[in-house]
Coordinates of C-alpha atoms in Angstrom, one line a residue:
Chain A
M1041 CA -21.9 0.9 -3.3
A1042 CA -24.6 1.2 -0.9
D1043 CA -24.8 -1.8 2.0
L1044 CA -27.5 -1.2 4.5
V1045 CA -25.9 -4.1 6.2
L1046 CA -22.6 -2.5 6.4
Q1047 CA -24.0 0.8 6.5
T1048 CA -25.8 -0.2 9.2
V1049 CA -23.3 -2.5 11.8
V1050 CA -20.7 0.5 10.5
K1051 CA -22.9 3.3 12.7
L1052 CA -23.5 0.8 15.6
L1053 CA -19.6 0.6 15.9
I1054 CA -18.4 3.7 15.6
P1055 CA -19.6 5.0 19.0
F1056 CA -17.7 2.1 20.6
I1057 CA -14.2 2.8 18.4
Q1058 CA -14.1 6.5 18.9
M1059 CA -14.6 6.0 22.7
Y1060 CA -12.0 3.6 23.1
G1061 CA -10.1 5.2 21.4
I1062 CA -10.6 7.8 23.8
F1063 CA -10.1 5.8 26.0
I1064 CA -6.8 4.8 25.1
I1065 CA -5.5 8.0 24.6
I1066 CA -6.6 9.5 28.0
N1067 CA -5.8 6.3 30.1
G1068 CA -2.2 6.5 28.6
H1069 CA -0.3 7.4 31.7
L1070 CA -2.4 4.9 33.6
S1071 CA -2.2 1.7 31.6
P1072 CA -0.6 0.6 28.0
G1073 CA -1.8 2.6 25.1
G1074 CA -1.5 6.1 24.8
G1075 CA -1.3 9.1 22.2
F1076 CA 0.1 6.8 19.1
A1077 CA -2.2 3.3 19.8
G1078 CA -5.3 5.7 20.8
G1079 CA -4.9 8.2 17.6
T1080 CA -4.4 5.6 15.2
I1081 CA -8.0 4.0 16.3
L1082 CA -10.0 6.8 16.5
G1083 CA -8.5 7.9 12.6
S1084 CA -9.5 4.4 11.9
S1085 CA -13.2 5.5 13.0
I1086 CA -13.5 8.0 10.1
I1087 CA -11.6 5.8 7.7
L1088 CA -14.1 3.2 8.7
Y1089 CA -16.8 5.3 8.0
A1090 CA -15.2 6.6 4.5
L1091 CA -15.0 2.9 3.5
A1092 CA -18.4 2.2 4.4
F1093 CA -19.9 5.4 3.1
H1094 CA -19.2 7.2 0.0
V1095 CA -15.6 9.1 0.9
E1096 CA -17.4 12.4 -0.3
D1097 CA -19.5 11.6 2.8
A1098 CA -16.5 11.3 5.0
L1099 CA -15.1 14.7 3.7
A1100 CA -18.5 16.1 4.8
H1101 CA -17.9 15.3 8.2
Y1102 CA -14.1 15.9 8.6
S1103 CA -12.4 17.7 5.9
R1104 CA -9.4 17.7 4.6
S1105 CA -8.4 21.3 5.8
R1106 CA -9.8 20.4 9.2
A1107 CA -8.0 17.4 9.4
K1108 CA -4.4 19.6 8.5
M1109 CA -5.4 22.2 10.4
M1110 CA -5.9 19.5 13.3
E1111 CA -2.7 17.9 12.4
S1112 CA -0.6 21.1 12.7
A1113 CA -2.7 22.1 16.0
G1114 CA -1.3 18.7 17.8
V1115 CA 2.5 19.6 17.2
V1116 CA 2.1 23.1 17.9
A1117 CA 0.3 21.8 21.9
F1118 CA 2.3 19.5 22.3
A1119 CA 5.5 21.9 22.2
L1120 CA 3.9 24.7 23.7
I1121 CA 3.4 22.3 26.8
G1122 CA 7.3 21.9 26.8
L1123 CA 8.0 25.2 26.0
F1124 CA 5.6 26.6 29.7
G1125 CA 8.2 23.9 31.6
I1126 CA 10.8 26.4 30.6
I1127 CA 8.7 29.4 31.8
R1128 CA 8.2 27.6 35.1
G1129 CA 11.3 27.4 35.3
G1130 CA 12.4 24.0 34.7
H1131 CA 13.3 22.4 31.6
F1132 CA 12.0 21.9 28.5
L1133 CA 9.1 19.4 29.0
A1134 CA 9.5 19.8 32.9
N1135 CA 7.0 18.3 34.7
N1136 CA 6.5 21.4 36.2
I1137 CA 2.9 23.4 35.5
W1138 CA 1.2 21.9 38.2
G1139 CA 0.9 19.3 40.5
L1140 CA 1.1 15.3 39.9
G1141 CA -1.8 14.5 41.8
E1142 CA -2.5 11.0 43.2
T1143 CA -1.0 8.1 41.6
G1144 CA -3.3 6.0 39.5
T1145 CA -6.3 8.5 39.3
L1146 CA -7.0 9.7 35.9
L1147 CA -6.2 13.4 36.8
S1148 CA -3.0 12.8 37.8
G1149 CA 0.6 12.5 35.9
G1150 CA 1.0 16.4 35.6
I1151 CA 1.7 17.3 31.5
I1152 CA 1.7 13.8 30.7
L1153 CA -2.2 14.0 29.8
P1154 CA -2.8 17.1 27.9
I1155 CA 0.2 15.8 25.9
T1156 CA -1.0 12.1 25.4
L1157 CA -4.2 14.4 24.3
A1158 CA -2.3 16.5 21.4
I1159 CA 0.0 13.2 20.0
G1160 CA -3.5 11.7 20.0
I1161 CA -5.2 14.7 18.1
K1162 CA -2.1 14.5 15.5
V1163 CA -1.9 10.9 15.0
A1164 CA -6.0 10.6 14.9
S1165 CA -5.7 13.8 12.1
T1166 CA -2.2 12.3 10.1
M1167 CA -4.6 8.8 9.5
I1168 CA -7.3 10.5 8.1
T1169 CA -4.6 12.9 6.2
L1170 CA -2.8 9.9 5.0
F1171 CA -6.1 7.8 4.1
F1172 CA -7.7 11.0 1.9
H1173 CA -4.1 11.2 0.2
L1174 CA -3.6 7.5 -1.0
L1175 CA -7.6 7.7 -2.2
E1176 CA -6.6 10.9 -4.3
E1177 CA -4.1 9.5 -7.4
K1178 CA -2.6 13.0 -9.0
K1179 CA -2.1 12.6 -12.5
L1180 CA 1.9 13.6 -13.6
Chain B
M887 CA 21.5 31.1 27.8
T888 CA 21.0 27.0 28.8
H889 CA 17.9 26.9 27.6
L890 CA 18.6 27.9 24.0
P891 CA 19.4 24.8 22.4
I892 CA 16.0 22.9 22.8
L893 CA 15.0 26.3 22.1
I894 CA 16.3 26.4 18.7
I895 CA 14.6 22.9 18.0
T896 CA 11.5 23.9 19.7
T897 CA 10.7 27.3 18.1
S898 CA 11.4 25.8 14.4
L899 CA 9.3 23.0 14.9
L900 CA 6.7 25.1 15.9
V901 CA 6.8 27.5 13.5
A902 CA 7.1 24.8 10.9
F903 CA 3.3 23.5 11.8
V904 CA 2.0 27.1 12.7
L905 CA 3.0 27.8 8.7
P906 CA 0.4 26.0 7.1
L907 CA -2.4 27.1 9.5
L908 CA -0.9 30.8 8.2
G909 CA -0.5 30.3 5.1
R910 CA -4.4 29.8 4.5
H911 CA -5.3 33.1 5.9
F912 CA -2.2 35.2 5.7
P913 CA -0.1 34.1 2.9
R914 CA 2.4 37.0 2.8
A915 CA 3.2 36.5 6.7
V916 CA 4.6 33.1 5.5
E917 CA 8.1 34.2 3.9
P918 CA 9.4 36.5 6.5
L919 CA 7.8 34.3 9.4
I920 CA 10.6 31.3 8.2
I921 CA 13.1 34.1 7.7
G922 CA 13.1 35.3 10.8
I923 CA 12.7 32.1 12.7
I924 CA 16.0 30.6 10.6
S925 CA 17.3 34.7 11.6
A926 CA 16.7 34.1 14.9
N927 CA 18.2 30.4 15.1
I928 CA 21.3 32.2 13.8
V929 CA 21.8 34.5 16.5
Q930 CA 20.8 32.2 19.2
V931 CA 23.4 29.6 17.8
S932 CA 26.4 32.4 18.0
G933 CA 25.3 33.1 21.3
L934 CA 25.6 29.4 22.2
L935 CA 28.5 29.3 20.5
L936 CA 30.3 32.1 22.7
Y937 CA 29.2 30.2 25.6
V938 CA 30.8 26.7 24.7
N939 CA 34.2 28.5 23.8
A940 CA 34.4 30.4 27.5
N941 CA 32.2 28.1 29.6
G942 CA 32.6 24.6 27.9
T943 CA 31.0 22.0 26.4
F944 CA 27.7 20.6 28.9
R945 CA 24.4 18.7 28.7
Y946 CA 20.7 19.7 28.4
A947 CA 18.7 17.6 30.1
L948 CA 14.8 17.6 28.6
G949 CA 12.1 17.0 31.4
G950 CA 15.4 17.7 33.9
W951 CA 15.8 14.0 33.8
S952 CA 18.9 13.1 33.9
P953 CA 20.9 10.4 31.5
P954 CA 21.4 7.0 31.2
W955 CA 17.5 7.4 32.3
G956 CA 16.1 11.0 30.2
I957 CA 17.3 12.1 27.3
A958 CA 20.1 14.3 27.2
L959 CA 21.5 16.9 24.4
S960 CA 25.2 17.4 24.2
I961 CA 26.0 21.1 23.2
D962 CA 29.8 20.9 21.8
A963 CA 31.5 23.0 19.4
L964 CA 31.0 20.4 17.0
G965 CA 27.2 20.3 17.3
L966 CA 26.6 24.1 17.4
F967 CA 29.3 24.5 14.4
M968 CA 27.0 21.9 11.7
I969 CA 24.9 24.3 13.3
L970 CA 25.2 27.9 12.6
I971 CA 26.0 26.1 8.8
I972 CA 22.4 24.7 8.2
Q973 CA 20.9 27.5 9.1
S974 CA 23.1 30.5 7.6
V975 CA 23.2 28.1 4.3
S976 CA 19.8 27.9 4.4
L977 CA 18.7 31.7 5.2
G978 CA 20.8 32.1 2.0
I979 CA 18.6 29.3 0.1
L980 CA 15.7 30.6 1.9
I981 CA 15.9 34.4 0.5
F982 CA 16.8 32.2 -3.0
A983 CA 13.7 30.3 -2.7
R984 CA 10.9 32.9 -2.5
D985 CA 11.0 34.2 -6.2
D986 CA 12.2 30.7 -7.3
L987 CA 9.3 28.5 -6.0
I988 CA 7.3 30.2 -8.0
H989 CA 7.4 28.4 -11.1
E990 CA 8.3 25.7 -9.7
I991 CA 5.7 24.4 -7.3
E992 CA 2.3 24.9 -7.5
N993 CA 1.3 27.6 -5.2
S994 CA -0.8 27.0 -2.7
L995 CA 2.0 23.9 -1.9
K996 CA 4.5 26.5 -1.1
P997 CA 3.6 27.0 2.7
W998 CA 4.1 23.3 2.9
Y999 CA 7.5 24.1 1.2
Y1000 CA 8.3 25.6 3.9
T1001 CA 7.3 23.0 6.7
L1002 CA 9.1 20.4 4.9
F1003 CA 12.2 23.2 4.8
L1004 CA 12.0 24.3 8.5
L1005 CA 11.2 20.1 9.0
L1006 CA 14.3 19.3 7.9
L1007 CA 16.2 22.2 8.9
T1008 CA 15.1 21.5 13.1
A1009 CA 15.7 17.7 12.3
M1010 CA 19.0 18.4 10.9
T1011 CA 20.0 20.5 14.2
G1012 CA 18.3 17.9 16.4
L1013 CA 21.0 16.0 15.1
S1014 CA 24.1 17.8 15.2
V1015 CA 23.3 18.3 19.2
A1016 CA 21.3 14.8 19.5
N1017 CA 23.5 12.6 22.3
D1018 CA 22.0 9.5 21.8
F1019 CA 21.1 7.0 19.4
F1020 CA 17.5 6.9 20.7
N1021 CA 17.6 10.7 19.1
V1022 CA 19.8 9.9 16.0
F1023 CA 17.4 7.1 14.8
V1024 CA 14.2 9.2 15.5
F1025 CA 15.9 12.8 14.0
M1026 CA 17.6 10.9 10.6
E1027 CA 13.3 9.2 9.9
I1028 CA 11.9 12.6 10.1
S1029 CA 15.4 14.3 7.9
T1030 CA 15.1 10.9 5.5
I1031 CA 11.6 12.1 5.0
T1032 CA 11.6 15.1 4.5
A1033 CA 14.4 15.1 2.1
C1034 CA 12.4 13.2 -0.3
A1035 CA 9.5 15.0 0.5
I1036 CA 10.9 18.3 -0.4
I1037 CA 12.2 16.5 -3.8
A1038 CA 8.3 15.0 -4.9
I1039 CA 7.3 17.9 -4.1
K1040 CA 8.1 19.1 -7.6
P1041 CA 5.0 17.7 -9.7
H1042 CA 7.2 15.7 -12.6
P1043 CA 7.7 11.8 -13.2
D1044 CA 11.7 12.1 -12.8
C1045 CA 11.2 14.1 -9.1
I1046 CA 9.6 11.1 -8.1
E1047 CA 11.1 8.5 -9.6
A1048 CA 14.3 10.0 -7.6
S1049 CA 12.8 10.3 -4.4
L1050 CA 11.7 7.0 -3.9
K1051 CA 15.0 5.3 -4.9
Y1052 CA 16.2 7.9 -2.1
L1053 CA 13.3 7.0 0.3
I1054 CA 14.3 3.0 -0.4
L1055 CA 17.6 3.3 -0.3
S1056 CA 18.1 5.9 3.1
T1057 CA 15.8 3.4 4.3
L1058 CA 18.0 0.6 3.7
G1059 CA 20.7 3.4 5.7
S1060 CA 18.3 3.7 8.6
G1061 CA 17.5 -0.6 9.1
L1062 CA 21.6 -0.5 8.7
V1063 CA 22.0 2.0 11.5
L1064 CA 19.5 0.3 13.7
F1065 CA 21.2 -2.9 13.6
G1066 CA 24.0 -1.6 14.9
L1067 CA 22.4 0.5 17.3
A1068 CA 20.6 -2.4 19.1
L1069 CA 23.6 -4.4 18.8
V1070 CA 25.8 -2.1 20.9
Y1071 CA 22.6 -1.8 22.9
M1072 CA 23.0 -5.3 23.6
V1073 CA 26.4 -5.3 25.0
T1074 CA 26.2 -2.2 27.3
G1075 CA 22.8 -1.8 27.9
Y1076 CA 22.6 2.3 27.3
L1077 CA 21.7 4.6 24.8
S1078 CA 22.9 7.6 25.9
F1079 CA 26.6 8.2 23.6
D1080 CA 28.6 9.3 27.1
F1081 CA 27.2 5.3 28.9
I1082 CA 28.1 3.7 25.9
A1083 CA 31.4 5.6 25.1
E1084 CA 32.2 4.8 29.1
S1085 CA 31.4 0.7 28.7
L1086 CA 32.6 -0.1 25.2
P1087 CA 36.1 -0.8 26.3
N1088 CA 35.2 -3.1 29.2
A1089 CA 32.4 -4.6 26.5
M1090 CA 35.3 -5.0 24.0
N1091 CA 36.7 -7.5 25.7
L1092 CA 33.9 -9.7 26.3
Y1093 CA 32.0 -9.4 23.2
P1094 CA 34.6 -8.1 20.6
L1095 CA 32.0 -9.0 17.6
N1096 CA 28.7 -7.5 18.4
I1097 CA 30.9 -4.5 18.4
I1098 CA 33.3 -4.7 15.2
V1099 CA 29.7 -5.8 13.5
S1100 CA 28.1 -3.1 15.0
L1101 CA 30.9 -0.7 13.9
A1102 CA 30.6 -1.5 10.2
L1103 CA 26.6 -1.7 10.0
L1104 CA 26.6 1.9 11.4
V1105 CA 29.4 2.9 8.8
V1106 CA 27.8 1.6 6.3
G1107 CA 24.6 2.8 7.5
M1108 CA 25.5 6.6 7.6
G1109 CA 28.4 5.9 4.2
I1110 CA 24.6 5.3 2.6
K1111 CA 23.1 8.2 4.0
A1112 CA 26.2 10.3 2.8
A1113 CA 26.6 9.1 -0.2
L1114 CA 29.8 7.7 0.3
F1115 CA 31.0 6.2 -3.1
P1116 CA 30.3 3.1 -4.2
L1117 CA 26.8 3.6 -1.9
H1118 CA 26.0 7.3 -3.6
V1119 CA 23.4 5.6 -6.5
W1120 CA 20.5 7.9 -5.5
L1121 CA 22.2 11.3 -5.2
P1122 CA 22.7 12.2 -8.8
D1123 CA 19.1 11.3 -9.8
A1124 CA 17.7 12.9 -6.2
H1125 CA 19.6 16.1 -6.3
S1126 CA 19.5 17.2 -9.8
S1127 CA 15.7 16.6 -10.7
A1128 CA 14.6 18.3 -7.3
V1129 CA 13.8 22.3 -7.7
S1130 CA 17.0 24.6 -6.9
P1131 CA 16.5 25.2 -3.2
S1132 CA 15.8 21.7 -2.4
S1133 CA 19.2 20.2 -4.9
A1134 CA 21.2 23.8 -2.8
I1135 CA 19.8 22.3 0.9
L1136 CA 20.3 18.3 -0.1
S1137 CA 23.6 18.6 -1.3
G1138 CA 25.1 21.2 0.3
V1139 CA 24.1 20.4 4.4
V1140 CA 21.9 17.5 4.2
V1141 CA 24.3 14.9 2.8
K1142 CA 27.1 16.3 5.5
I1143 CA 25.3 15.8 8.6
Y1144 CA 25.5 12.2 8.9
A1145 CA 29.6 12.4 8.4
V1146 CA 29.4 14.9 12.0
I1147 CA 26.9 11.9 12.9
L1148 CA 29.5 9.4 12.0
I1149 CA 32.8 11.6 12.9
R1150 CA 30.9 12.0 16.7
L1151 CA 30.3 8.1 16.6
L1152 CA 34.0 7.2 15.3
Y1153 CA 35.6 9.7 18.1
T1154 CA 33.7 10.3 21.1
V1155 CA 31.8 6.6 21.4
Y1156 CA 34.0 4.0 19.9
G1157 CA 37.2 6.2 20.2
L1158 CA 40.7 5.2 18.4
D1159 CA 41.7 2.0 20.7
I1160 CA 38.5 0.4 19.3
L1161 CA 39.0 1.8 15.7
A1162 CA 42.3 0.1 15.3
H1163 CA 41.2 -3.3 16.1
I1164 CA 39.4 -3.1 12.5
P1165 CA 41.3 -1.4 10.0
I1166 CA 38.0 1.2 9.3
S1167 CA 40.5 4.1 8.8
Q1168 CA 41.7 2.1 5.5
I1169 CA 38.7 1.0 4.4
L1170 CA 37.2 4.1 4.8
L1171 CA 40.5 6.3 3.0
T1172 CA 39.9 3.4 0.0
M1173 CA 36.2 4.2 -0.4
A1174 CA 36.9 8.4 -0.1
T1175 CA 39.6 7.9 -2.8
L1176 CA 37.5 6.2 -4.9
A1177 CA 34.6 8.9 -3.9
I1178 CA 37.4 12.0 -4.9
F1179 CA 37.9 9.9 -8.7
M1180 CA 34.7 8.3 -9.4
G1181 CA 32.8 11.2 -8.5
S1182 CA 34.8 13.6 -10.8
L1183 CA 34.6 10.9 -14.1
F1184 CA 31.3 11.1 -13.8
A1185 CA 30.8 14.7 -13.5
M1186 CA 32.9 15.1 -16.6
G1187 CA 31.0 13.1 -18.7
Q1188 CA 27.2 14.3 -17.6
T1189 CA 25.3 16.8 -19.7
D1190 CA 23.1 18.4 -17.7
I1191 CA 24.4 21.2 -15.3
K1192 CA 22.4 20.5 -12.3
R1193 CA 23.5 16.5 -12.5
M1194 CA 27.7 17.8 -13.3
L1195 CA 27.1 19.3 -9.7
A1196 CA 25.5 16.1 -8.1
Y1197 CA 28.0 14.1 -9.1
S1198 CA 30.9 16.6 -8.1
S1199 CA 29.3 16.5 -4.5
V1200 CA 29.8 13.1 -4.6
A1201 CA 33.3 13.8 -4.9
Q1202 CA 33.3 16.2 -2.6
I1203 CA 32.0 13.6 -0.4
G1204 CA 35.2 12.4 -0.6
Y1205 CA 37.6 15.1 0.9
I1206 CA 35.5 15.2 4.2
F1207 CA 35.7 11.4 4.2
L1208 CA 38.9 11.4 3.7
G1209 CA 40.2 14.0 6.8
I1210 CA 37.1 11.4 9.1
A1211 CA 39.5 9.2 8.3
L1212 CA 43.2 9.8 8.4
L1213 CA 42.7 10.3 12.2
S1214 CA 45.4 13.0 12.2
P1215 CA 44.7 16.6 13.8
S1216 CA 44.2 18.6 11.2
G1217 CA 42.7 16.0 9.0
I1218 CA 40.0 16.9 11.1
T1219 CA 40.6 20.3 10.6
G1220 CA 40.2 20.2 7.1
G1221 CA 37.1 17.9 7.2
I1222 CA 35.6 19.7 9.2
L1223 CA 36.3 23.0 7.2
H1224 CA 35.1 21.4 3.9
I1225 CA 32.2 20.2 5.8
A1226 CA 31.4 24.5 5.2
N1227 CA 32.6 25.3 2.7
H1228 CA 31.8 23.0 0.7
A1229 CA 28.3 23.6 1.8
I1230 CA 28.4 27.0 0.9
M1231 CA 30.4 26.5 -2.4
K1232 CA 28.0 23.9 -3.7
S1233 CA 24.7 25.8 -2.8
L1234 CA 25.9 28.9 -4.2
L1235 CA 26.5 26.6 -7.4
F1236 CA 23.2 25.1 -7.5
L1237 CA 21.8 28.5 -6.8
A1238 CA 23.1 29.5 -9.7
A1239 CA 22.6 27.1 -11.8
G1240 CA 19.0 27.9 -10.6
A1241 CA 19.7 31.2 -11.5
I1242 CA 20.4 30.2 -15.3
I1243 CA 17.1 28.0 -15.6
Y1244 CA 15.1 30.6 -14.0
Q1245 CA 16.0 33.3 -16.4
T1246 CA 16.7 31.2 -20.0
G1247 CA 15.8 27.7 -19.1
I1248 CA 18.8 25.4 -20.0
R1249 CA 20.0 23.0 -18.8
K1250 CA 22.3 21.4 -21.4
I1251 CA 26.1 22.3 -20.5
K1252 CA 26.2 22.6 -24.5
D1253 CA 23.7 25.3 -24.6
L1254 CA 25.3 27.3 -22.2
V1255 CA 27.5 29.1 -25.6
G1256 CA 27.4 33.1 -24.6
I1257 CA 25.6 33.2 -21.6
G1258 CA 28.0 34.8 -19.6
Y1259 CA 26.7 38.1 -21.9
Q1260 CA 23.3 37.2 -21.2
M1261 CA 23.7 37.0 -17.2
P1262 CA 27.3 38.7 -16.3
L1263 CA 26.4 38.5 -13.0
T1264 CA 25.1 34.8 -12.1
M1265 CA 28.1 33.0 -14.3
G1266 CA 30.7 35.6 -12.4
I1267 CA 29.6 33.8 -9.3
F1268 CA 29.3 30.6 -11.0
G1269 CA 33.1 31.2 -11.5
V1270 CA 33.7 31.8 -8.1
G1271 CA 32.2 29.2 -6.9
A1272 CA 33.7 27.2 -9.7
L1273 CA 37.2 28.5 -8.8
A1274 CA 36.7 27.6 -4.9
M1275 CA 35.9 24.0 -5.6
V1276 CA 38.8 23.7 -7.8
G1277 CA 40.6 24.7 -5.1
I1278 CA 42.4 28.5 -6.1
P1279 CA 44.1 30.2 -3.7
G1280 CA 41.9 33.0 -2.5
F1281 CA 39.1 31.0 -2.5
N1282 CA 37.3 29.0 0.9
G1283 CA 37.9 25.2 -1.2
F1284 CA 41.7 25.9 -0.7
V1285 CA 41.4 27.0 2.8
S1286 CA 40.2 23.4 3.1
K1287 CA 42.4 21.2 0.7
F1288 CA 45.8 22.8 2.3
H1289 CA 44.1 21.8 5.5
L1290 CA 43.2 18.0 4.2
A1291 CA 47.1 17.6 1.9
V1292 CA 48.7 19.2 5.4
G1293 CA 46.9 16.2 7.3
A1294 CA 48.0 13.7 5.1
L1295 CA 51.2 14.4 5.3
E1296 CA 50.9 14.3 9.5
A1297 CA 49.3 10.8 9.4
Q1298 CA 52.2 10.0 7.1
Q1299 CA 50.0 9.0 3.9
P1300 CA 52.0 11.4 0.8
V1301 CA 49.9 9.1 -1.6
F1302 CA 47.0 11.6 -0.5
V1303 CA 48.6 14.5 -1.0
I1304 CA 49.1 13.4 -4.9
V1305 CA 45.2 12.4 -4.6
I1306 CA 43.9 15.8 -3.8
L1307 CA 46.6 17.4 -6.4
I1308 CA 45.3 15.1 -8.9
S1309 CA 41.3 15.3 -8.0
S1310 CA 41.7 19.5 -7.8
L1311 CA 43.1 18.9 -11.6
M1312 CA 39.9 16.8 -12.5
N1313 CA 38.2 19.6 -11.1
A1314 CA 39.3 22.6 -13.4
V1315 CA 38.6 19.5 -16.7
Y1316 CA 34.5 19.4 -15.7
Y1317 CA 34.1 23.2 -14.5
F1318 CA 36.1 25.5 -16.6
P1319 CA 34.8 24.7 -19.6
I1320 CA 31.2 25.8 -18.8
L1321 CA 33.2 29.0 -17.7
I1322 CA 35.2 28.9 -21.7
R1323 CA 31.7 28.6 -22.8
A1324 CA 29.7 31.2 -21.2
F1325 CA 32.9 33.9 -21.6
F1326 CA 34.8 32.9 -24.1
G1327 CA 32.3 31.4 -26.5
P1328 CA 31.7 33.0 -30.0
V1329 CA 29.1 36.5 -29.5
N1330 CA 25.5 36.0 -31.1
H1331 CA 23.5 37.9 -27.8
Q1332 CA 23.7 42.1 -26.9
M1333 CA 25.6 42.3 -23.6
K1334 CA 23.1 42.5 -21.0
F1335 CA 22.5 42.5 -17.2
D1336 CA 20.9 39.5 -15.5
Q1337 CA 17.0 39.6 -15.4
L1338 CA 16.7 37.9 -11.7
P1339 CA 14.5 39.0 -9.1
L1340 CA 16.5 41.1 -6.5
G1341 CA 16.2 37.9 -4.0
M1342 CA 18.0 36.0 -5.9
V1343 CA 20.7 38.8 -6.2
I1344 CA 21.1 39.3 -2.9
S1345 CA 20.9 35.5 -2.1
L1346 CA 23.9 35.3 -4.9
I1347 CA 26.5 37.7 -4.2
G1348 CA 25.4 36.8 -0.5
F1349 CA 27.7 33.3 -1.1
A1350 CA 29.7 35.3 -3.2
V1351 CA 31.2 36.9 -0.8
A1352 CA 31.2 34.2 1.7
T1353 CA 32.9 32.2 -0.9
I1354 CA 35.8 34.9 -1.0
Y1355 CA 35.7 36.2 2.5
L1356 CA 36.7 32.3 4.0
G1357 CA 39.7 32.3 1.6
L1358 CA 40.6 35.1 2.2
L1359 CA 40.5 35.5 6.3
P1360 CA 39.7 31.6 7.3
G1361 CA 41.0 32.5 10.6
G1362 CA 37.8 32.3 12.6
L1363 CA 36.8 29.4 11.0
I1364 CA 40.4 27.8 10.9
N1365 CA 40.5 28.4 14.8
L1366 CA 37.0 27.0 15.4
A1367 CA 37.6 24.3 13.5
E1368 CA 41.1 23.3 15.3
A1369 CA 38.5 23.4 18.5
I1370 CA 36.7 20.8 17.9
S1371 CA 39.6 19.2 16.0
Q1372 CA 41.0 19.2 19.6
F1373 CA 37.4 18.4 21.1
L1374 CA 37.2 14.8 19.0
L1375 CA 40.8 13.6 19.9
S1376 CA 40.8 14.2 23.2
R1377 CA 37.5 12.4 23.5
S1378 CA 39.1 9.1 22.1

């Protein structure tokens, strides 16, 4: 199924969807949204690509093993950021690694920004992995 | 020292997600790493137990935010005791799993199996120390989903069916718990157990219906997840079809963690005063008695050895709830002891059954004739587990049943002593025929020794030694269980 109109529109849309996803993620500490919402939007862009083009094309862009790797990396990053809080002398997930910055600016909120980033990566990869898993029907 | 509880949870979580990455490049490092991390956890939790014994319980606030705004973990004897059981039993199971998994699931799935296993352990560890409804709910979901996944990982239609059934009923249980906690949140405005416990007596005067309904929903929700008798329908399928290490962890530990949460809720959050408003103790006692009898009756009728063990778990869950619901110090001690003892002996029995299936492929009980001559060690160890299940003095099952009986007398309900006695005889009815078939049947085999990999033998012997050790020298465990029961009764 190669529909020129659909494929062209999807090609045009995907950069905006991804930009919006990233915007939602990195503004997680300032506005509604955050890692979960942004990650879902980010993941849906690849799903859209897979639906409009072939799944093989989507896999060529974002392979299964890479999706699984990013999934693990997201959680590992989250846990490591949390553990840094202990190393710096506070409790787990203590917001003491660097300064909090000026309230309302993008680079503020201390560890919240990297944590939402990690969650965003994890959620986006999970969305894609789930989609690929639903596609492959395994015979028992 | 004070950071250890969160370190146990987060390092497990970290390693769980490092395992699949490691599995791609260094598959040989996966098993040593997971066994190493669990051993480290055991050391940490033992240290914490000593610390709590000396300095008393404490709260660990995540991120330094104190409740009711932040999340706090409750580091007390009950939670640490449960973590110690979870981690030590799974250490034994994982040593067994190393060799057993090879012919049960695909090799490429093995790192993922360990990931799921470790996530399940992390979730249960979190549940043991969680001190607010939000974390209880989240960890409960993690443990439900990972428990379903370690059943479904074996590519067999029965496993998929069983795990789907488990998933649906568990989700129903989670839904009921969610309703219950929403009702509590509605009248108290807190999620943290400490604050709820403080404001409940006042709220009870204003909104008694909310609190009683929430209690009912929580008991039924946890009852589904803990497979208390009429709500047990998912358990036999799930526990019998899974790979043996999964069966052992599910039957040995996972169903009990919900009993532990229920203990925490009933005694430290609601307290005995509120429990007195509705006959929750009588309801739980009736359900427990039914579970004890019906589980044993169903077990007698089974032809598949793992299915029989699964139904036996239904009966044993009944003992634990009997102890919880007796509301007497020795009853609680007995229930807590049975959580530990049953975890050890049921894991032992499931792993021994797994070893029989590994070597001979036999699952039917009637085909086990003369198996004692082919696998004397495995069947001997199975015998240890069976004797402990029946409650023969000298094995750990006796210790907990004895405390339960004393607890029934303390609560002035001697009828439950008779229940315990009759059910012990019923246990003998379905465990002893297996041993008789195995050792006293017609001999048509040459006597030979088990052909099992070293890891399986070590794990089986380890569990057998623990069963006998805790039967002969149960002092340390009893002291711990008594400390927990004092802690619970002092809070309510």
